[in-house]
């Protein structure tokens, strides 16, 4: 959403401080933005922020480490159930408010992390379709797991949690949905900033090396399996945070929310936005929240016959997602974030080859700097290795 | 280097703009904070009139129009809509026509949350009417309570809707599952004292409460075997096999229509034909025929025993609803769901009429709670200040030669025990238009 304004801010700042400054600025902007939205839009924003955590993690996993996961909904579910179980236990123990939220969130993330670690250990030994199959099996197993241990997970009904009201200090200023959006935005910004730092750091560089040529990476001393497992674990932690936030917003978690279709939707969001791009993940998350609602509202406004409306309900958005995905893949293989990049370049009058350029430069940097220390923004490898957004910076100089 | 400093300056300008924009956003906050209008309300002493205009009242619902429960229930909201169309043609209620917004949740609690928020916050409905499903509606119960939205006549027999202290605005519509389980258990005990009674139930409150009712009638160890299934897994072969192995004579079903058909069909494939007893939520004969087929259904469902509390077969209410169905519902298949949906519409109209010339959310809840609503069931509605349950009793129905109707057995649950009572059907008045 703010991807277009990001790259040219603070050219004086470099490295980690730059990432942190931009993250803080965007967070403040997003928090301020909630004042302009009505409660339902704030609820949608909170949902999009929760999805953003998961999609950013997934995008990093696929785009940087080259591992495809079709099971991120299951990792979100792990975060959600971890959150709900902890929150209910704490409620029984008489804990509430912010401590309950933070402890539950940490528990949710920890459980997703653990599951991600296990998956990652398997993933490090599997490639392509086999890994996709494994993660697919996991997400299909979620309803079965919840109904087999229905004493704990309450089957299809899922778990309900107590809600966290607006803190008394803010009660007069903001509504409940706005408060929920704030919490979601803050969690998302922490998670995504961490991912952004991983991405531009040594680990990110190693992930790219492993993605592009595992053998070459090993020869250069990159512990490929270790890198893959770590990537999976980070990605799972992000998904877990997303699931926990979703549970916080809706006060419930159930297998119905984490189906295979939802898992595929997360992949669609990552691909639509642009794999490996964090701005792209933000765009993708907003699209998967807003598009089904907009289509529903549009179909409602058209005053279609009742029967046709029933038939379209729920199916129309799938159709449009499919079409959109095909269109984006044909026109911009690097996703909607790449499209924003094109406009920027066109606006500044400079010429750059988007997708092809990034692929080759990423490859060259992977070979050249597999063991490089934290790259600084002033050096050429960073500009090529770090992100689609920083691609434009060296051209301006 | 000079180039860099110029970019720095322009970046600083841009940053300044951004900060100014966010400052503007924050300053706008005072007037756009959403809690302000909700808390303040109108100056009229009457109360909250969201969703009410001089000529219309808008209500909304969440229903499964797609997914595993759609085939059994999607006709309900269409029937309610048809009844409202009929009512609106008769002048509506107190000069206001009723608009009914139906949103699909696919029987999935995660979707219910989104669509109900949309109904309350975007469409600004006066009330949620007849939201369907135990798990689905459970997921929005707290949200509706926090927003003080009247949550009328939930289409589920969970006892969760009958908690006046915790959820003062929520009212059920079905006879609750405890009542249904107790009635079927008592009927089995009365008529088949030596039979081995078993249960197949949904893996949620529906199954739990039905079991509670059965045990009320049959004693804690009165059941030979209990099996549970989850809606997301459309295969009950293992459960049916276990029931067959346990030697059940009567299988009571806490199932939705689709799973009743699945259970009966699966047992038939295994060559097993016990006596089936179903809860009203899953015992609608025409709906089951839709699943099992015109050829097989009459054979498989001969003698199928169920419960109900709404008019059936030969009745003046049914005749009226049949006419409405022909005229306002495109002559859709007429089944128990049609009667259910139109009955919901009638009771809502009754409540709205009782809420007075200028209805508010508070007055609507007060009207339901007053105990003056009678409905159109075989027993009068049981709503009152301390009870948000619609029906405390049910009649036993059976299927004979493809016709489902009441037999001479009606049971009521009061103070934790079940007893036989005489039905007191509410007669049709004013051509189904309240206050006419």
Tab-separated table of C-alpha atoms in Angstrom, chain A residues 50 61 221 332:
chain	number	residue	atom	x	y	z
A	50	UNK	CA	-2.862	-10.345	10.276
A	61	UNK	CA	10.180	-18.443	2.179
A	221	UNK	CA	30.617	-22.917	2.781
A	332	UNK	CA	4.298	-8.639	-14.541
